[in-house]
Amino acid sequence: MRWPSGSWDTGEVESGYNMCGIAGIINIGNAKDQRENMQRMRDRMRRRGPDGGGTWVSSDGVCTLGHQRLSILDLSANGAQPMISHSGRSAITYNGEIYNFACVQKQLERDAAVKGQKIEFRSTCDTEVLQEAIEFYGMEKALSLCKGMFAIAYYEMESQTLTLARDRIGEKPLYYGWLSGIFTFSSDLGSIRAIRGFDNPIREEVLDLYFEHGVIPAPYTIYEDIYKLEPGTMLTLRAPFTEDAAKRKTYWSVTDVAVRGQKNPFAGTRKEAADELERLLRASVRDQMVADVPLGAFLSAGIDSGTIVSLMQQESTRKVKTFTIGMEDPAYNEAAIASQIAQHLGTEHTELTITEEDAKAVIPLLPEMFAEPFADSSQIPTYLVSKLTREHVTVSLSGDAGDELFCGYYDYPATARKWGKIRKIPYPLRKAAGAALECSPLASRDMVRIKSQILQAASPEEVYRLSFETDPLIFQIARKHGKLPYAYTETGRDVTGEVCHDIMLMDLRMYHPDDILVKVDRTAMAVSLETRVPFLDKDVVEFAWTLPLAYLREGDTGKLVLRDILYRYVPKNLMDRPKKGFSIPIRKWLKMPGLRAWAEDLIAPEKLRQQGLLNPEVVQRIWSDFTQRDVWRIQIWYILMFQAWYEGEYCGQQ
């Protein structure tokens, strides 16, 4: 292996498929500072890659790349990262998996031979194939050939050009930004904060978005001048590496895929659609089951994970390992049904019933785990099932994205019905009627307030959002209010011509990458577990968007074509039960002495005044409404997670 044009500092080498952490520093100007800061960054994300790490500094001192490894495939030393290309012209640090890398390698070898070139691969890992493909084809063409999940940093030495790229849907994270005159990037936001001298202030304008959604949506982060690279996007940066020099480009758009799919719908029968979807899903599952370490799957009582596990068992010659957690509270417990599904499929099933104490013990870990405010409370059971799973395997497949791709949420048709009624009323009349309702004596009642705001909605996406949150107190929690844009679709309303499809698209663009995938990635990587999502395979996503709504939902029943596949392997009567969801009774727990004392300490008025970020009076009103009148607002958890993060970062309590 060649190590030209730079210097190396490796702990243990890393190789193969890598569910890892990457980091980089550009143009810091001092080699000693670069190495020290890179070590701080790598230390902060060690859980993402506990099996080893490496640092590379370019010979001109401009670029420093770092890597932490969780080994999955080809456990030899031949795939060490950061990696230098065969030509010596480029360096790469990469987190993820290219599932079809063997096919890409064959095409690359053929195309290189046509040009009289020969590439002799020294490993069996996807990193080397990816790097040589980028050098040969260019980043955008190379990515068009690849199927997988990834965050990539590629440095071209002669031109001093850095290119970052993130996978199509946003399975793997990638943060970047500027601080103290340097450019930096990382898989972990906390890793950037670990750089010596980090003093980027909190971006207060983003707090309204956070308190509305419980997450900070891309491209923003909690810090000024630090961003999330959006899914399907490349960022190119050349000397002098200033923000003005950065160029962003979308190389793949799920909106374009949705529009194209609905313009060219699948023409076969529903059975034929199920046959084709099963073929694509089996191929995705087959690709994602490749690993040189133990592999398993999360299994709930739902359609999505049940389908994935069924196909895994069909593709495996051994019993698939499956994992479920149960809750003591029967209202939240699906473990018994999951166990029946596992027994029917013949998997090697592991189940753990967690107590309130188990769940509450996770809460202090959350601020460091997510590195910025994040408040989907199912983060707690997701962490616990990941922890259980990691005791047995290193890789786990999940059923995420089934709802967004196959119209699973009941709110989709409910929103379509609401929009179908109000859109018949001319907008000026609706606007006036809504404003009149807001001024009526009944306006303080929740249902009246909801109806008044929905009446004034200008699009089905807005109706959908308002159906969840309409309380004006949301926008009074933060002291400083911003007007940061958070688009719900790229091209406005009626993107696909069908309301349910438009809302599914909105969720796949926003809710899924900013909430679901963040939750799964951070909780799993906190215990060094790799997660894979077969539904997000490029071919599966593109086919799903060709399906007519009649193949997805009828009345209260969604995911019809997915059910058609699942019922081939699991009896219908075993699956047709109300879904309880993957959640915890956080509302109940916050009224119990231990957590209530923790919460009231976090939101003490004097503490909030000293911080100067939240409005103490509004926070206390929300809390007293809950404790005295049993008025639950999900913003209670959002506030507590913000405060827990703030204390961990700024008060030394991590």
XYZ file of C-alpha atoms in Angstrom:
654
model
C 0.000 0.000 0.000
C 1.309 3.463 -0.857
C 1.323 6.319 1.649
C 2.439 9.316 -0.439
C 1.902 13.043 -0.013
C 1.289 13.152 3.688
C 2.022 11.802 7.130
C 0.207 9.207 9.209
C -0.604 8.658 12.818
C -2.598 5.459 13.321
C -3.721 3.641 16.380
C -5.156 0.424 15.077
C -5.800 0.265 11.343
C -9.348 0.026 10.155
C -10.821 -1.643 7.133
C -13.736 -3.155 5.265
C -17.298 -1.983 5.677
C -17.038 0.725 8.302
C -19.888 1.995 10.436
C -17.587 4.655 11.752
C -16.899 8.275 12.442
C -15.055 10.665 10.134
C -13.583 14.091 10.771
C -11.488 16.730 9.054
C -9.776 20.070 9.583
C -8.764 22.336 6.722
C -6.290 25.220 6.675
C -5.474 25.509 10.368
C -1.860 26.328 9.538
C -0.143 24.490 12.382
C 0.594 20.764 12.091
C 0.842 20.278 15.863
C -2.499 21.981 16.435
C -4.025 19.931 13.641
C -2.974 16.621 15.174
C -4.004 17.626 18.697
C -7.402 18.820 17.541
C -7.939 15.761 15.386
C -7.185 13.529 18.347
C -9.746 15.471 20.407
C -12.298 15.025 17.617
C -11.602 11.311 17.303
C -11.764 10.791 21.059
C -15.199 12.449 21.165
C -16.643 10.041 18.595
C -14.864 6.881 19.731
C -18.162 5.057 20.292
C -18.909 5.406 16.581
C -15.727 3.430 15.914
C -14.219 1.657 18.918
C -12.070 -0.783 16.908
C -9.342 1.671 15.933
C -8.562 4.959 14.265
C -6.169 6.931 12.106
C -5.082 10.481 11.258
C -3.561 11.710 7.981
C -2.083 15.161 7.298
C -1.362 16.297 3.745
C 2.263 17.133 2.930
C 1.394 20.819 2.521
C -0.274 20.846 5.940
C -3.576 22.100 4.509
C -5.786 19.071 5.112
C -6.095 16.759 8.108
C -8.402 13.749 7.905
C -9.409 11.448 10.742
C -11.288 8.186 11.108
C -12.702 5.897 13.797
C -13.650 2.335 12.854
C -16.280 -0.229 13.677
C -15.188 -3.224 11.578
C -17.877 -5.091 9.661
C -16.359 -6.678 6.536
C -12.762 -7.490 5.479
C -11.188 -7.263 8.907
C -7.649 -7.173 7.476
C -5.379 -4.111 7.409
C -5.760 -3.588 3.665
C -8.513 -1.014 3.914
C -6.946 1.389 6.404
C -8.498 4.847 6.540
C -7.910 7.614 5.782
C -6.948 5.988 2.476
C -4.698 7.215 -0.341
C -5.633 6.346 -3.943
C -3.449 4.164 -6.169
C -2.295 7.248 -8.078
C -1.471 9.130 -4.892
C -3.614 12.066 -6.034
C -6.427 11.823 -3.485
C -7.266 10.905 0.105
C -10.593 9.733 1.501
C -12.236 9.233 4.874
C -15.607 7.577 4.702
C -18.379 6.324 6.968
C -20.906 3.869 5.611
C -21.446 1.014 3.260
C -21.679 0.686 -0.507
C -23.746 -2.474 -0.744
C -23.139 -2.976 -4.469
C -19.419 -2.196 -4.372
C -18.525 -5.476 -6.114
C -20.649 -4.462 -9.122
C -19.130 -0.974 -9.101
C -15.663 -2.519 -9.011
C -16.363 -4.678 -12.076
C -17.722 -1.713 -14.039
C -14.755 0.414 -12.990
C -12.300 -2.254 -14.126
C -14.057 -2.547 -17.497
C -14.199 1.208 -18.067
C -10.582 1.652 -16.997
C -9.494 -1.096 -19.404
C -11.208 0.720 -22.282
C -8.928 3.690 -21.527
C -5.884 1.467 -21.305
C -5.721 1.671 -17.517
C -5.537 -1.100 -14.940
C -6.551 -0.807 -11.301
C -5.251 -3.564 -9.054
C -7.329 -3.639 -5.910
C -5.417 -4.526 -2.756
C -8.429 -5.242 -0.530
C -11.968 -6.579 -0.576
C -13.428 -3.467 1.015
C -15.844 -0.916 -0.370
C -13.722 2.078 0.661
C -11.068 1.362 -1.936
C -13.655 0.825 -4.691
C -15.436 4.040 -3.759
C -12.236 6.091 -3.807
C -11.009 4.733 -7.131
C -14.469 5.258 -8.654
C -14.517 8.888 -7.507
C -11.037 9.491 -8.903
C -11.944 7.838 -12.222
C -15.500 9.114 -12.784
C -15.770 12.184 -10.566
C -17.889 12.334 -7.409
C -21.341 12.743 -8.953
C -21.009 9.945 -11.519
C -19.449 7.630 -8.946
C -22.315 8.195 -6.515
C -24.861 7.509 -9.247
C -23.409 3.995 -9.489
C -23.464 3.348 -5.745
C -26.240 1.962 -3.571
C -25.744 2.421 0.141
C -25.523 4.749 3.094
C -22.561 7.038 3.503
C -20.875 10.231 4.584
C -17.795 10.912 2.450
C -14.897 13.363 2.576
C -12.643 13.276 -0.495
C -9.552 15.499 -0.821
C -7.844 16.083 -4.170
C -4.276 17.073 -3.331
C -3.015 18.969 -6.374
C -6.046 21.267 -6.634
C -6.517 21.427 -2.846
C -10.185 20.587 -3.265
C -12.369 18.975 -0.607
C -15.689 17.364 -1.522
C -18.204 16.183 1.066
C -21.179 13.995 0.161
C -24.074 12.456 2.072
C -26.300 9.529 1.105
C -29.601 9.963 -0.689
C -32.030 9.830 2.247
C -29.717 10.844 5.108
C -28.938 7.618 6.946
C -25.445 8.748 7.940
C -24.759 12.158 9.503
C -22.315 14.788 8.295
C -21.781 18.147 9.999
C -19.571 20.937 8.697
C -18.789 24.557 9.314
C -16.359 27.291 10.204
C -14.810 28.298 13.507
C -11.862 30.506 14.395
C -10.860 30.864 10.755
C -10.832 27.142 9.892
C -13.158 24.765 8.103
C -14.070 21.496 9.786
C -16.423 18.551 9.361
C -17.394 15.453 11.337
C -19.888 12.630 11.765
C -20.500 13.943 15.281
C -21.468 17.504 16.166
C -19.901 17.035 19.585
C -16.638 16.209 17.823
C -16.599 19.680 16.257
C -17.316 21.248 19.616
C -14.284 19.344 20.980
C -11.891 21.443 18.863
C -9.798 23.618 21.154
C -11.089 27.170 21.270
C -14.567 26.364 19.924
C -16.710 29.367 20.793
C -19.495 29.430 18.180
C -22.582 30.806 19.937
C -25.966 29.127 20.098
C -28.046 29.994 17.057
C -31.076 31.348 18.864
C -33.093 31.817 15.666
C -33.378 28.035 15.332
C -35.120 27.576 18.681
C -38.626 28.236 17.336
C -38.126 25.395 14.846
C -36.830 23.155 17.624
C -39.759 23.845 19.952
C -42.198 23.209 17.109
C -40.679 19.934 15.875
C -38.545 18.610 18.735
C -35.539 18.452 16.401
C -33.303 20.984 14.684
C -33.904 20.414 10.971
C -31.186 20.394 8.323
C -29.326 22.421 7.248
C -29.231 24.049 10.683
C -27.571 22.994 13.922
C -27.764 24.523 17.384
C -24.559 26.490 16.662
C -23.965 29.461 14.400
C -21.827 28.748 11.320
C -22.130 24.959 11.780
C -24.482 23.043 9.480
C -25.818 19.620 8.576
C -25.139 18.541 5.011
C -28.536 17.689 3.595
C -29.347 14.248 2.139
C -28.469 13.725 -1.503
C -26.116 16.699 -1.438
C -22.459 17.381 -2.263
C -20.406 20.277 -0.899
C -17.223 21.323 -2.719
C -14.669 23.642 -1.167
C -11.408 24.990 -2.562
C -8.722 27.249 -1.147
C -9.102 29.606 0.703
C -11.899 27.400 2.175
C -14.154 30.286 3.193
C -17.930 30.055 3.379
C -18.204 32.128 0.183
C -16.110 29.514 -1.644
C -18.377 26.590 -0.710
C -20.560 25.177 -3.488
C -23.515 22.908 -2.731
C -25.150 20.646 -5.313
C -28.030 18.189 -5.112
C -27.000 14.989 -6.879
C -30.207 13.059 -6.066
C -33.626 14.378 -5.054
C -36.433 12.314 -3.563
C -38.836 15.005 -4.771
C -37.720 14.421 -8.361
C -38.082 10.677 -7.792
C -41.624 11.138 -6.434
C -42.734 13.370 -9.302
C -41.207 11.075 -11.908
C -42.731 7.994 -10.284
C -46.233 9.451 -10.142
C -45.999 10.574 -13.762
C -45.043 7.029 -14.748
C -47.141 4.835 -12.431
C -46.790 1.089 -12.159
C -49.178 -0.407 -14.716
C -49.567 -3.926 -13.331
C -52.026 -5.415 -10.849
C -51.615 -5.127 -7.093
C -50.354 -8.711 -6.974
C -47.789 -7.909 -9.638
C -46.775 -4.837 -7.635
C -46.298 -7.007 -4.542
C -44.241 -9.491 -6.568
C -41.936 -6.766 -7.867
C -41.635 -5.085 -4.480
C -40.771 -8.410 -2.866
C -38.086 -9.016 -5.496
C -36.527 -5.606 -4.831
C -36.785 -5.940 -1.062
C -35.239 -9.403 -1.083
C -32.333 -8.052 -3.126
C -31.918 -5.170 -0.670
C -32.089 -7.477 2.351
C -29.640 -9.900 0.715
C -27.128 -7.100 0.084
C -27.519 -5.704 3.588
C -27.036 -9.079 5.280
C -23.427 -9.237 4.070
C -21.092 -8.961 7.083
C -18.144 -10.738 8.666
C -19.569 -10.080 12.132
C -22.793 -11.284 13.837
C -25.964 -9.792 12.346
C -29.600 -9.582 13.460
C -32.746 -7.451 13.294
C -35.061 -5.372 15.426
C -38.519 -6.954 15.597
C -41.674 -5.261 16.859
C -45.297 -6.249 16.346
C -45.518 -4.068 13.232
C -45.838 -4.684 9.497
C -42.487 -3.109 8.610
C -40.059 -5.025 10.802
C -42.135 -8.176 10.331
C -41.666 -7.914 6.564
C -37.927 -7.330 6.819
C -37.407 -10.238 9.231
C -39.554 -12.535 7.070
C -37.389 -11.814 4.035
C -34.192 -12.111 6.067
C -35.227 -15.582 7.175
C -35.990 -16.503 3.559
C -32.498 -15.374 2.542
C -30.689 -17.066 5.422
C -29.625 -20.669 5.899
C -29.542 -20.133 9.678
C -31.985 -18.748 12.183
C -32.039 -14.958 12.076
C -31.360 -13.319 15.427
C -34.204 -10.962 16.402
C -34.542 -8.544 19.309
C -37.466 -6.953 21.113
C -37.906 -5.006 24.302
C -41.094 -5.104 26.330
C -42.551 -2.614 28.795
C -44.121 -3.321 32.167
C -47.070 -1.113 31.241
C -49.350 -3.246 28.986
C -50.510 -0.124 27.131
C -46.991 0.195 25.689
C -45.988 -3.461 25.482
C -45.822 -5.300 22.136
C -43.297 -7.911 23.158
C -45.764 -10.811 23.388
C -46.965 -10.319 19.801
C -43.404 -9.871 18.539
C -42.497 -13.132 20.234
C -45.345 -14.925 18.448
C -44.159 -13.535 15.105
C -40.603 -14.665 15.860
C -41.840 -18.130 16.828
C -43.829 -18.439 13.610
C -40.856 -17.350 11.482
C -38.457 -19.569 13.428
C -35.988 -16.865 14.431
C -33.593 -16.976 17.376
C -35.438 -14.436 19.483
C -34.226 -12.392 22.447
C -36.620 -10.352 24.537
C -36.020 -8.036 27.472
C -38.680 -6.403 29.615
C -37.474 -3.012 30.780
C -38.587 -1.250 33.929
C -39.234 2.413 34.544
C -35.863 2.574 36.279
C -34.140 1.135 33.206
C -35.695 3.770 30.995
C -35.142 6.675 33.369
C -31.460 5.730 33.718
C -31.018 6.515 30.009
C -32.102 10.149 30.316
C -28.764 11.496 31.646
C -26.988 9.896 28.661
C -29.074 11.631 25.997
C -27.410 15.081 25.789
C -23.987 13.700 24.910
C -25.514 11.031 22.678
C -27.208 13.570 20.406
C -24.808 16.539 20.909
C -27.611 19.049 20.315
C -31.211 19.313 21.538
C -33.247 16.327 20.288
C -36.561 15.359 21.828
C -38.259 12.357 20.252
C -38.924 10.449 23.487
C -38.793 7.116 21.650
C -35.039 7.757 21.704
C -35.120 6.012 25.101
C -36.550 2.613 24.044
C -34.526 2.814 20.815
C -31.351 3.111 22.870
C -32.392 0.224 25.105
C -33.207 -2.137 22.229
C -29.907 -1.152 20.584
C -28.044 -1.892 23.792
C -29.736 -5.292 24.093
C -29.009 -6.082 20.445
C -25.340 -5.086 20.690
C -24.817 -7.693 23.407
C -25.404 -10.340 20.714
C -24.601 -8.844 17.278
C -22.703 -5.966 15.662
C -25.155 -5.220 12.825
C -28.947 -4.935 12.951
C -31.501 -4.397 10.185
C -34.592 -2.313 10.901
C -37.998 -1.700 9.339
C -37.785 2.088 9.298
C -39.352 4.053 6.387
C -42.259 1.675 5.771
C -44.832 4.248 6.882
C -43.430 7.080 4.762
C -43.023 4.968 1.614
C -46.252 2.956 1.796
C -48.770 5.387 3.357
C -48.802 3.847 6.801
C -49.729 6.778 9.015
C -53.448 7.319 9.592
C -52.809 11.078 9.565
C -52.201 10.928 5.806
C -55.786 10.133 4.723
C -57.181 12.206 7.604
C -55.299 15.232 6.273
C -56.463 14.475 2.726
C -60.081 14.483 3.937
C -59.636 17.800 5.755
C -57.952 19.407 2.770
C -60.595 17.998 0.422
C -63.268 19.822 2.421
C -61.625 23.193 3.006
C -60.002 23.611 -0.420
C -63.512 23.940 -1.936
C -63.956 27.187 -0.001
C -62.268 30.199 -1.656
C -59.139 31.097 0.279
C -60.230 34.694 1.142
C -63.408 33.351 2.741
C -61.479 30.691 4.689
C -58.980 33.293 5.846
C -61.722 35.576 7.086
C -63.626 32.745 8.789
C -60.489 31.553 10.540
C -59.659 35.044 11.746
C -63.213 35.464 13.062
C -62.960 32.210 15.008
C -59.698 33.387 16.580
C -61.461 36.507 17.847
C -64.483 34.654 19.224
C -65.041 34.007 22.958
C -64.433 30.320 22.258
C -60.935 30.908 20.854
C -59.243 29.695 24.025
C -60.544 26.179 23.454
C -58.118 23.849 21.738
C -60.527 22.527 19.098
C -61.632 26.030 18.101
C -58.041 27.175 17.818
C -57.165 24.133 15.708
C -60.123 24.688 13.375
C -59.358 28.391 12.973
C -55.757 27.764 11.970
C -56.546 24.838 9.672
C -59.181 26.941 7.921
C -56.465 29.443 7.062
C -54.022 26.820 5.754
C -52.753 27.388 2.225
C -51.644 23.828 1.447
C -52.232 20.207 2.521
C -48.738 20.174 4.062
C -49.759 23.069 6.292
C -52.967 21.282 7.303
C -50.890 18.234 8.218
C -48.483 20.259 10.348
C -51.238 22.253 12.066
C -53.075 19.052 12.939
C -50.165 18.245 15.260
C -49.246 21.630 16.685
C -51.384 24.756 16.860
C -50.641 26.166 20.310
C -49.205 29.704 19.992
C -47.266 29.174 23.236
C -44.796 27.114 21.177
C -43.455 30.289 19.650
C -43.147 32.074 22.965
C -40.849 29.574 24.696
C -37.649 31.061 23.284
C -36.817 34.670 24.132
C -35.459 35.383 20.644
C -37.588 34.558 17.637
C -36.204 33.835 14.208
C -37.557 33.489 10.700
C -35.427 30.632 9.465
C -37.052 28.841 6.509
C -38.080 25.218 6.852
C -39.608 24.219 3.520
C -42.123 21.385 3.542
C -41.636 20.525 -0.112
C -39.102 21.704 -2.651
C -41.537 22.894 -5.270
C -44.656 23.864 -3.376
C -48.020 22.197 -3.081
C -49.473 19.566 -5.402
C -46.017 18.189 -6.189
C -47.288 14.730 -7.094
C -50.938 15.595 -7.738
C -52.158 13.553 -4.752
C -52.447 14.882 -1.200
C -51.364 11.686 0.584
C -48.343 11.354 -1.664
C -47.385 14.987 -1.036
C -47.467 14.489 2.733
C -45.574 11.205 2.507
C -42.948 13.089 0.502
C -42.788 15.843 3.104
C -42.143 13.289 5.836
C -39.532 11.441 3.802
C -37.691 14.716 3.161
C -38.007 16.223 6.630
C -39.319 14.058 9.463
C -37.506 10.889 8.450
C -33.930 12.197 8.076
C -34.182 14.853 10.807
C -35.917 12.696 13.418
C -36.207 8.947 12.746
C -32.796 8.369 11.184
C -31.063 10.654 13.688
C -32.658 8.765 16.568
C -31.678 5.350 15.213
C -28.132 6.317 14.226
C -27.190 8.122 17.442
C -28.684 5.610 19.867
C -27.220 2.627 18.000
C -23.784 4.180 17.568
C -23.755 5.072 21.274
C -23.393 1.324 21.863
C -21.294 0.704 18.708
C -24.110 -1.031 16.821
C -24.477 -0.596 13.068
C -28.037 -0.281 11.773
C -29.182 -0.825 8.196
C -32.505 0.131 6.581
C -33.498 -2.104 3.618
C -36.550 0.030 2.752
C -34.217 2.917 1.892
C -32.491 1.028 -0.899
C -32.454 3.300 -3.963
C -34.359 0.815 -6.148
C -36.995 0.194 -3.468
C -37.572 3.918 -2.925
C -37.852 4.623 -6.644
C -40.286 1.747 -7.193
C -42.414 2.724 -4.186
C -43.064 6.134 -5.728
C -44.566 4.551 -8.848
C -47.308 2.813 -6.867
C -50.836 4.254 -7.079
C -52.466 5.197 -3.810
C -55.031 2.401 -4.230
C -52.183 -0.093 -3.796
C -51.085 1.587 -0.573
C -54.198 2.392 1.421
C -57.891 1.607 1.650
C -59.840 3.366 4.384
C -58.116 2.877 7.716
C -55.730 0.223 6.381
C -52.373 1.353 5.032
C -49.328 -0.365 3.525
C -51.544 -2.710 1.500
C -48.856 -3.901 -0.910
C -46.457 -4.438 1.969
C -49.062 -6.475 3.812
C -49.541 -8.571 0.672
C -45.884 -9.587 0.968
C -45.911 -10.144 4.725
C -49.042 -12.327 4.656
C -47.142 -14.768 2.449
C -44.994 -15.572 5.488
C -46.987 -14.573 8.596
C -50.692 -15.295 9.191
C -52.910 -12.268 8.665
C -54.674 -12.716 12.009
C -51.328 -12.463 13.806
C -50.595 -9.060 12.281
C -54.028 -7.401 12.202
C -53.901 -5.873 15.660
C -53.767 -2.246 16.795
C -50.198 -0.903 16.731
C -49.051 0.527 20.052
C -45.965 2.256 18.717
C -42.447 2.362 20.060
C -42.967 4.790 22.904
C -42.810 5.271 26.649
C -45.244 6.734 29.213
C -43.182 9.897 29.658
C -46.257 11.902 30.672
C -46.894 9.521 33.574
C -43.260 9.376 34.654
C -42.821 13.146 34.809
C -45.404 13.300 37.581
C -43.507 10.807 39.704
C -41.203 12.209 42.428
C -37.817 11.388 40.905
C -38.320 12.723 37.396
C -40.523 15.566 38.571
C -37.749 16.859 40.829
C -35.250 16.507 37.957
C -37.565 18.443 35.630
C -38.339 21.234 38.067
C -34.652 21.743 38.755
C -33.931 22.072 35.040
C -36.639 24.689 34.480
C -36.247 26.669 37.707
C -37.139 30.303 36.812
C -33.918 31.764 38.201
C -31.876 29.284 36.178
C -33.732 30.230 32.994
C -33.203 33.933 33.671
C -29.476 33.410 34.087
C -29.276 31.469 30.824
C -31.233 34.131 28.974
C -32.502 31.828 26.226
C -35.997 30.738 27.310
C -38.929 32.697 28.655
C -39.341 31.652 32.343
C -42.966 32.778 32.542
C -44.051 30.784 29.501
C -42.120 27.703 30.602
C -43.694 27.841 34.057
C -47.150 28.236 32.563
C -46.664 25.153 30.410
C -45.364 23.202 33.411
C -48.111 24.313 35.803
C -50.791 23.529 33.205
C -49.377 19.999 33.177
C -48.888 19.471 36.910
C -52.023 21.256 38.111
C -54.533 20.799 35.268
C -53.106 17.723 33.496
C -52.733 19.649 30.222
C -50.022 17.783 28.339
C -47.994 19.533 25.669
C -45.188 17.600 23.992
C -43.132 20.806 24.318
C -42.599 19.856 27.972
C -40.224 17.107 26.837
C -38.709 19.414 24.234
C -37.929 22.001 26.934
C -36.456 19.424 29.292
C -34.230 17.949 26.588
C -33.043 21.439 25.645
C -32.220 22.225 29.256
C -30.489 18.890 29.821
C -28.366 19.516 26.717
C -27.560 23.071 27.796
C -26.467 22.032 31.268
C -24.332 19.236 29.861
C -22.565 21.518 27.388
C -22.271 24.738 29.365
C -22.425 23.777 33.036
C -19.960 20.885 33.056
C -22.486 18.209 34.034
C -21.954 15.714 31.207
